[in-house]
Amino acid sequence: MQENSALIIVDLQNDFCGGGSLPVPGGDEIVPIINRLMGCFPLVVATQDWHPRNHVSFASNHPGHKVGDIIEVGGLKQILWPEHCVQGTFGADLHPELNRGKIHLTIYKGTDSEIDSYSGFFDNARRRSTGLERELKERGIRRVYITGLATDYCVKYTALDALELGFETWLIAEACRGVNVEPSDVAKALDQMRGAGVRLITSEKLVAEISTGTV
Ligand code: VGL
Ligand code: ZN
């Protein structure tokens, strides 16, 4: 067990996987990796993108605009996405093969129709917190390991916020996949996270370290 550590699984939902409305290439491939890691942590948190149907990030809610357009809303840049992760729909459910029995806490984000929320901690304007910081700190968590979708959006912003909030932050890069709207987006996101102080580890090395008690 990794004392004082939490595994965070970002947005591993049907819409971001094969057959979904905003599929992240290879999204399904990370499920078995994450399932293997879940038992190693005293706290496993899943975030879920959880949008109302009239959400600001959906291109369909902006007549005259299309997916991929960038608009400005309330002073913030907003990329327009296909409809995805609508509250209560199949697309918003966690991947069916993910071992839900081992998830201790679920954090919903993107629930306000007016503002997007890439990070699992705050909305994009940092107006409201999701409660994740408090939940982690109340449980004495000091170190977080981040996995999930998508490396260049929600994973990146969750990792950067975790770091800023004082958590020792690790990214398990092979347990993440990215959208790559531009082909180098994932590489850039990894550089940005590393530059900020996020540490990288493979799941294999982590499991080995946990079993030998070196972490
Ligand atoms: C995400 C785009 C839109 C993500 C969520 O989970 O990375 N990306 N909403
Ligand atoms: Zn979203």
PDB file of C-alpha atoms in Angstrom, residues 3-212:
ATOM      1  CA  GLU A   3       0.323   5.364   2.488  1.00  0.00           C
ATOM      2  CA  ASN A   4      -0.790   9.005   2.183  1.00  0.00           C
ATOM      3  CA  SER A   5      -1.125   8.560  -1.579  1.00  0.00           C
ATOM      4  CA  ALA A   6      -4.129   8.639  -3.841  1.00  0.00           C
ATOM      5  CA  LEU A   7      -4.686   7.311  -7.331  1.00  0.00           C
ATOM      6  CA  ILE A   8      -6.684   9.778  -9.414  1.00  0.00           C
ATOM      7  CA  ILE A   9      -8.466   8.428 -12.476  1.00  0.00           C
ATOM      8  CA  VAL A  10      -9.464  11.320 -14.714  1.00  0.00           C
ATOM      9  CA  ASP A  11     -12.579  11.064 -16.895  1.00  0.00           C
ATOM     10  CA  LEU A  12     -12.336   7.412 -17.941  1.00  0.00           C
ATOM     11  CA  GLN A  13     -15.820   7.628 -19.441  1.00  0.00           C
ATOM     12  CA  ASN A  14     -17.547   6.006 -22.408  1.00  0.00           C
ATOM     13  CA  ASP A  15     -17.695   9.170 -24.509  1.00  0.00           C
ATOM     14  CA  PHE A  16     -13.897   9.452 -24.380  1.00  0.00           C
ATOM     15  CA  CYS A  17     -13.394   5.792 -25.356  1.00  0.00           C
ATOM     16  CA  GLY A  18     -14.035   3.720 -28.487  1.00  0.00           C
ATOM     17  CA  GLY A  19     -17.546   4.311 -29.842  1.00  0.00           C
ATOM     18  CA  GLY A  20     -17.973   7.510 -27.812  1.00  0.00           C
ATOM     19  CA  SER A  21     -18.738  10.990 -29.106  1.00  0.00           C
ATOM     20  CA  LEU A  22     -15.276  12.403 -28.336  1.00  0.00           C
ATOM     21  CA  PRO A  23     -13.048   9.331 -28.494  1.00  0.00           C
ATOM     22  CA  VAL A  24      -9.473   9.738 -27.297  1.00  0.00           C
ATOM     23  CA  PRO A  25      -7.230   7.452 -29.397  1.00  0.00           C
ATOM     24  CA  GLY A  26      -6.282   4.371 -27.363  1.00  0.00           C
ATOM     25  CA  GLY A  27      -8.488   5.393 -24.445  1.00  0.00           C
ATOM     26  CA  ASP A  28      -9.679   1.833 -23.844  1.00  0.00           C
ATOM     27  CA  GLU A  29      -6.101   0.538 -23.614  1.00  0.00           C
ATOM     28  CA  ILE A  30      -5.453   2.179 -20.260  1.00  0.00           C
ATOM     29  CA  VAL A  31      -8.283   0.413 -18.413  1.00  0.00           C
ATOM     30  CA  PRO A  32      -6.355  -2.802 -17.575  1.00  0.00           C
ATOM     31  CA  ILE A  33      -3.311  -0.786 -16.479  1.00  0.00           C
ATOM     32  CA  ILE A  34      -5.454   1.267 -14.096  1.00  0.00           C
ATOM     33  CA  ASN A  35      -7.314  -1.796 -12.812  1.00  0.00           C
ATOM     34  CA  ARG A  36      -3.952  -3.316 -11.816  1.00  0.00           C
ATOM     35  CA  LEU A  37      -2.959  -0.180  -9.904  1.00  0.00           C
ATOM     36  CA  MET A  38      -6.175   0.385  -7.971  1.00  0.00           C
ATOM     37  CA  GLY A  39      -5.481  -2.151  -5.224  1.00  0.00           C
ATOM     38  CA  CYS A  40      -2.183  -0.445  -4.368  1.00  0.00           C
ATOM     39  CA  PHE A  41      -3.763   2.738  -2.988  1.00  0.00           C
ATOM     40  CA  PRO A  42      -5.671   3.496   0.198  1.00  0.00           C
ATOM     41  CA  LEU A  43      -7.678   6.060  -1.757  1.00  0.00           C
ATOM     42  CA  VAL A  44      -8.838   5.822  -5.358  1.00  0.00           C
ATOM     43  CA  VAL A  45     -10.648   8.843  -6.780  1.00  0.00           C
ATOM     44  CA  ALA A  46     -12.435   8.956 -10.131  1.00  0.00           C
ATOM     45  CA  THR A  47     -13.397  12.241 -11.745  1.00  0.00           C
ATOM     46  CA  GLN A  48     -16.286  12.394 -14.195  1.00  0.00           C
ATOM     47  CA  ASP A  49     -16.946  15.083 -16.751  1.00  0.00           C
ATOM     48  CA  TRP A  50     -20.641  15.706 -16.019  1.00  0.00           C
ATOM     49  CA  HIS A  51     -22.208  18.272 -18.301  1.00  0.00           C
ATOM     50  CA  PRO A  52     -25.774  19.547 -18.518  1.00  0.00           C
ATOM     51  CA  ARG A  53     -27.190  19.331 -22.053  1.00  0.00           C
ATOM     52  CA  ASN A  54     -26.935  23.114 -22.497  1.00  0.00           C
ATOM     53  CA  HIS A  55     -23.236  23.167 -21.647  1.00  0.00           C
ATOM     54  CA  VAL A  56     -21.121  26.019 -23.005  1.00  0.00           C
ATOM     55  CA  SER A  57     -18.474  23.636 -24.416  1.00  0.00           C
ATOM     56  CA  PHE A  58     -20.835  21.959 -26.893  1.00  0.00           C
ATOM     57  CA  ALA A  59     -20.608  23.301 -30.455  1.00  0.00           C
ATOM     58  CA  SER A  60     -24.292  22.395 -30.841  1.00  0.00           C
ATOM     59  CA  ASN A  61     -25.161  25.126 -28.323  1.00  0.00           C
ATOM     60  CA  HIS A  62     -23.531  27.824 -30.475  1.00  0.00           C
ATOM     61  CA  PRO A  63     -25.410  28.174 -33.760  1.00  0.00           C
ATOM     62  CA  GLY A  64     -23.053  29.177 -36.553  1.00  0.00           C
ATOM     63  CA  HIS A  65     -20.093  27.498 -34.871  1.00  0.00           C
ATOM     64  CA  LYS A  66     -18.619  24.057 -35.351  1.00  0.00           C
ATOM     65  CA  VAL A  67     -16.560  21.551 -33.392  1.00  0.00           C
ATOM     66  CA  GLY A  68     -12.998  22.785 -32.979  1.00  0.00           C
ATOM     67  CA  ASP A  69     -13.874  26.467 -33.132  1.00  0.00           C
ATOM     68  CA  ILE A  70     -12.457  28.576 -30.348  1.00  0.00           C
ATOM     69  CA  ILE A  71     -14.788  31.216 -28.954  1.00  0.00           C
ATOM     70  CA  GLU A  72     -14.538  33.591 -26.035  1.00  0.00           C
ATOM     71  CA  VAL A  73     -16.948  33.255 -23.135  1.00  0.00           C
ATOM     72  CA  GLY A  74     -16.723  35.500 -20.090  1.00  0.00           C
ATOM     73  CA  GLY A  75     -13.150  36.421 -20.946  1.00  0.00           C
ATOM     74  CA  LEU A  76     -12.021  32.803 -21.262  1.00  0.00           C
ATOM     75  CA  LYS A  77     -11.130  30.905 -24.421  1.00  0.00           C
ATOM     76  CA  GLN A  78     -13.480  28.001 -24.978  1.00  0.00           C
ATOM     77  CA  ILE A  79     -12.818  25.210 -27.464  1.00  0.00           C
ATOM     78  CA  LEU A  80     -16.046  23.822 -28.855  1.00  0.00           C
ATOM     79  CA  TRP A  81     -16.441  20.045 -28.527  1.00  0.00           C
ATOM     80  CA  PRO A  82     -19.033  17.562 -29.718  1.00  0.00           C
ATOM     81  CA  GLU A  83     -21.716  16.862 -27.116  1.00  0.00           C
ATOM     82  CA  HIS A  84     -20.135  14.551 -24.563  1.00  0.00           C
ATOM     83  CA  CYS A  85     -20.595  13.255 -21.023  1.00  0.00           C
ATOM     84  CA  VAL A  86     -24.130  14.561 -20.635  1.00  0.00           C
ATOM     85  CA  GLN A  87     -25.269  13.923 -17.041  1.00  0.00           C
ATOM     86  CA  GLY A  88     -26.979  10.566 -16.639  1.00  0.00           C
ATOM     87  CA  THR A  89     -26.279   9.273 -20.157  1.00  0.00           C
ATOM     88  CA  PHE A  90     -24.355   6.124 -21.110  1.00  0.00           C
ATOM     89  CA  GLY A  91     -21.598   8.326 -22.539  1.00  0.00           C
ATOM     90  CA  ALA A  92     -21.025   9.863 -19.120  1.00  0.00           C
ATOM     91  CA  ASP A  93     -20.697   6.469 -17.392  1.00  0.00           C
ATOM     92  CA  LEU A  94     -17.315   5.165 -16.406  1.00  0.00           C
ATOM     93  CA  HIS A  95     -15.789   2.612 -18.785  1.00  0.00           C
ATOM     94  CA  PRO A  96     -17.623  -0.683 -18.127  1.00  0.00           C
ATOM     95  CA  GLU A  97     -14.400  -2.649 -17.590  1.00  0.00           C
ATOM     96  CA  LEU A  98     -13.037  -0.259 -14.986  1.00  0.00           C
ATOM     97  CA  ASN A  99     -13.155  -1.890 -11.552  1.00  0.00           C
ATOM     98  CA  ARG A 100     -15.688   0.433  -9.932  1.00  0.00           C
ATOM     99  CA  GLY A 101     -15.735  -1.579  -6.729  1.00  0.00           C
ATOM    100  CA  LYS A 102     -12.308  -0.148  -5.955  1.00  0.00           C
ATOM    101  CA  ILE A 103     -13.268   3.514  -6.409  1.00  0.00           C
ATOM    102  CA  HIS A 104     -13.721   5.237  -3.043  1.00  0.00           C
ATOM    103  CA  LEU A 105     -14.734   8.681  -4.193  1.00  0.00           C
ATOM    104  CA  THR A 106     -16.218  10.231  -7.344  1.00  0.00           C
ATOM    105  CA  ILE A 107     -15.811  13.908  -8.167  1.00  0.00           C
ATOM    106  CA  TYR A 108     -18.136  15.448 -10.763  1.00  0.00           C
ATOM    107  CA  LYS A 109     -16.935  18.435 -12.788  1.00  0.00           C
ATOM    108  CA  GLY A 110     -18.192  20.614 -15.611  1.00  0.00           C
ATOM    109  CA  THR A 111     -21.638  20.650 -14.033  1.00  0.00           C
ATOM    110  CA  ASP A 112     -22.214  24.390 -14.490  1.00  0.00           C
ATOM    111  CA  SER A 113     -23.665  25.111 -17.938  1.00  0.00           C
ATOM    112  CA  GLU A 114     -21.793  28.425 -18.148  1.00  0.00           C
ATOM    113  CA  ILE A 115     -18.234  27.281 -17.610  1.00  0.00           C
ATOM    114  CA  ASP A 116     -15.984  24.375 -18.542  1.00  0.00           C
ATOM    115  CA  SER A 117     -13.858  22.490 -16.061  1.00  0.00           C
ATOM    116  CA  TYR A 118     -10.807  20.625 -17.284  1.00  0.00           C
ATOM    117  CA  SER A 119      -9.169  20.263 -13.899  1.00  0.00           C
ATOM    118  CA  GLY A 120     -10.578  17.871 -11.336  1.00  0.00           C
ATOM    119  CA  PHE A 121     -10.026  20.584  -8.711  1.00  0.00           C
ATOM    120  CA  PHE A 122     -11.528  23.811 -10.119  1.00  0.00           C
ATOM    121  CA  ASP A 123     -13.531  25.192 -13.026  1.00  0.00           C
ATOM    122  CA  ASN A 124     -11.499  26.916 -15.748  1.00  0.00           C
ATOM    123  CA  ALA A 125     -12.011  30.362 -14.175  1.00  0.00           C
ATOM    124  CA  ARG A 126     -11.142  28.943 -10.726  1.00  0.00           C
ATOM    125  CA  ARG A 127     -14.376  30.350  -9.401  1.00  0.00           C
ATOM    126  CA  ARG A 128     -15.532  27.163  -7.775  1.00  0.00           C
ATOM    127  CA  SER A 129     -13.752  24.195  -6.320  1.00  0.00           C
ATOM    128  CA  THR A 130     -15.045  20.652  -6.895  1.00  0.00           C
ATOM    129  CA  GLY A 131     -14.218  19.658  -3.324  1.00  0.00           C
ATOM    130  CA  LEU A 132     -11.390  17.343  -4.373  1.00  0.00           C
ATOM    131  CA  GLU A 133      -8.680  19.310  -2.555  1.00  0.00           C
ATOM    132  CA  ARG A 134     -10.586  19.175   0.724  1.00  0.00           C
ATOM    133  CA  GLU A 135     -11.381  15.465   0.323  1.00  0.00           C
ATOM    134  CA  LEU A 136      -7.698  14.658  -0.230  1.00  0.00           C
ATOM    135  CA  LYS A 137      -6.376  16.884   2.552  1.00  0.00           C
ATOM    136  CA  GLU A 138      -8.966  15.625   5.065  1.00  0.00           C
ATOM    137  CA  ARG A 139      -7.690  12.114   4.433  1.00  0.00           C
ATOM    138  CA  GLY A 140      -4.066  13.120   4.912  1.00  0.00           C
ATOM    139  CA  ILE A 141      -3.145  12.563   1.261  1.00  0.00           C
ATOM    140  CA  ARG A 142       0.172  14.167   0.374  1.00  0.00           C
ATOM    141  CA  ARG A 143       1.019  12.482  -2.895  1.00  0.00           C
ATOM    142  CA  VAL A 144      -1.160  11.885  -5.955  1.00  0.00           C
ATOM    143  CA  TYR A 145      -0.676   9.625  -8.964  1.00  0.00           C
ATOM    144  CA  ILE A 146      -2.623  10.729 -12.006  1.00  0.00           C
ATOM    145  CA  THR A 147      -4.018   8.540 -14.787  1.00  0.00           C
ATOM    146  CA  GLY A 148      -6.832   8.825 -17.332  1.00  0.00           C
ATOM    147  CA  LEU A 149      -8.073  10.998 -20.171  1.00  0.00           C
ATOM    148  CA  ALA A 150      -7.125  13.251 -21.790  1.00  0.00           C
ATOM    149  CA  THR A 151      -3.384  13.904 -21.310  1.00  0.00           C
ATOM    150  CA  ASP A 152      -3.540  17.270 -23.093  1.00  0.00           C
ATOM    151  CA  TYR A 153      -6.692  18.534 -21.338  1.00  0.00           C
ATOM    152  CA  CYS A 154      -8.162  17.226 -18.121  1.00  0.00           C
ATOM    153  CA  VAL A 155      -5.146  15.167 -17.041  1.00  0.00           C
ATOM    154  CA  LYS A 156      -2.801  18.108 -17.600  1.00  0.00           C
ATOM    155  CA  TYR A 157      -4.899  20.653 -15.731  1.00  0.00           C
ATOM    156  CA  THR A 158      -5.586  18.236 -12.880  1.00  0.00           C
ATOM    157  CA  ALA A 159      -1.856  17.525 -12.505  1.00  0.00           C
ATOM    158  CA  LEU A 160      -0.875  21.216 -12.620  1.00  0.00           C
ATOM    159  CA  ASP A 161      -3.498  22.132 -10.024  1.00  0.00           C
ATOM    160  CA  ALA A 162      -2.492  19.230  -7.765  1.00  0.00           C
ATOM    161  CA  LEU A 163       1.068  20.503  -7.831  1.00  0.00           C
ATOM    162  CA  GLU A 164       0.026  24.052  -7.115  1.00  0.00           C
ATOM    163  CA  LEU A 165      -2.105  22.891  -4.195  1.00  0.00           C
ATOM    164  CA  GLY A 166       0.959  21.340  -2.613  1.00  0.00           C
ATOM    165  CA  PHE A 167       0.596  17.670  -3.504  1.00  0.00           C
ATOM    166  CA  GLU A 168       3.617  15.717  -4.655  1.00  0.00           C
ATOM    167  CA  THR A 169       2.322  14.939  -8.113  1.00  0.00           C
ATOM    168  CA  TRP A 170       3.180  11.960 -10.276  1.00  0.00           C
ATOM    169  CA  LEU A 171       1.927  11.186 -13.751  1.00  0.00           C
ATOM    170  CA  ILE A 172       1.694   7.601 -14.929  1.00  0.00           C
ATOM    171  CA  ALA A 173       2.043   8.514 -18.578  1.00  0.00           C
ATOM    172  CA  GLU A 174       1.263   5.128 -20.110  1.00  0.00           C
ATOM    173  CA  ALA A 175      -1.971   5.063 -18.106  1.00  0.00           C
ATOM    174  CA  CYS A 176      -3.074   8.255 -19.901  1.00  0.00           C
ATOM    175  CA  ARG A 177      -4.034   9.037 -23.498  1.00  0.00           C
ATOM    176  CA  GLY A 178      -4.460  12.377 -25.238  1.00  0.00           C
ATOM    177  CA  VAL A 179      -6.680  13.972 -27.861  1.00  0.00           C
ATOM    178  CA  ASN A 180      -3.873  15.547 -29.966  1.00  0.00           C
ATOM    179  CA  VAL A 181      -6.060  18.135 -31.720  1.00  0.00           C
ATOM    180  CA  GLU A 182      -2.637  19.233 -33.001  1.00  0.00           C
ATOM    181  CA  PRO A 183      -0.258  16.264 -33.385  1.00  0.00           C
ATOM    182  CA  SER A 184       2.255  17.538 -30.819  1.00  0.00           C
ATOM    183  CA  ASP A 185      -0.263  18.459 -28.108  1.00  0.00           C
ATOM    184  CA  VAL A 186       0.448  15.420 -25.918  1.00  0.00           C
ATOM    185  CA  ALA A 187       4.220  15.933 -26.142  1.00  0.00           C
ATOM    186  CA  LYS A 188       3.773  19.597 -25.258  1.00  0.00           C
ATOM    187  CA  ALA A 189       1.494  18.740 -22.344  1.00  0.00           C
ATOM    188  CA  LEU A 190       4.076  16.287 -20.974  1.00  0.00           C
ATOM    189  CA  ASP A 191       6.818  18.938 -21.291  1.00  0.00           C
ATOM    190  CA  GLN A 192       4.651  21.512 -19.561  1.00  0.00           C
ATOM    191  CA  MET A 193       3.829  19.163 -16.686  1.00  0.00           C
ATOM    192  CA  ARG A 194       7.464  18.079 -16.285  1.00  0.00           C
ATOM    193  CA  GLY A 195       8.622  21.691 -16.413  1.00  0.00           C
ATOM    194  CA  ALA A 196       6.197  22.603 -13.639  1.00  0.00           C
ATOM    195  CA  GLY A 197       7.470  19.815 -11.399  1.00  0.00           C
ATOM    196  CA  VAL A 198       5.183  16.873 -12.127  1.00  0.00           C
ATOM    197  CA  ARG A 199       7.190  13.645 -11.881  1.00  0.00           C
ATOM    198  CA  LEU A 200       6.803  10.740 -14.264  1.00  0.00           C
ATOM    199  CA  ILE A 201       6.779   7.058 -13.419  1.00  0.00           C
ATOM    200  CA  THR A 202       5.723   3.899 -15.247  1.00  0.00           C
ATOM    201  CA  SER A 203       3.103   1.659 -13.690  1.00  0.00           C
ATOM    202  CA  GLU A 204       5.612  -1.195 -13.749  1.00  0.00           C
ATOM    203  CA  LYS A 205       8.175   0.737 -11.748  1.00  0.00           C
ATOM    204  CA  LEU A 206       5.530   1.968  -9.326  1.00  0.00           C
ATOM    205  CA  VAL A 207       4.202  -1.538  -8.671  1.00  0.00           C
ATOM    206  CA  ALA A 208       7.760  -2.806  -8.171  1.00  0.00           C
ATOM    207  CA  GLU A 209       8.554   0.005  -5.742  1.00  0.00           C
ATOM    208  CA  ILE A 210       5.367  -0.572  -3.785  1.00  0.00           C
ATOM    209  CA  SER A 211       6.025  -4.304  -3.490  1.00  0.00           C
ATOM    210  CA  THR A 212       9.582  -3.764  -2.251  1.00  0.00           C
TER     211      THR A 212
END
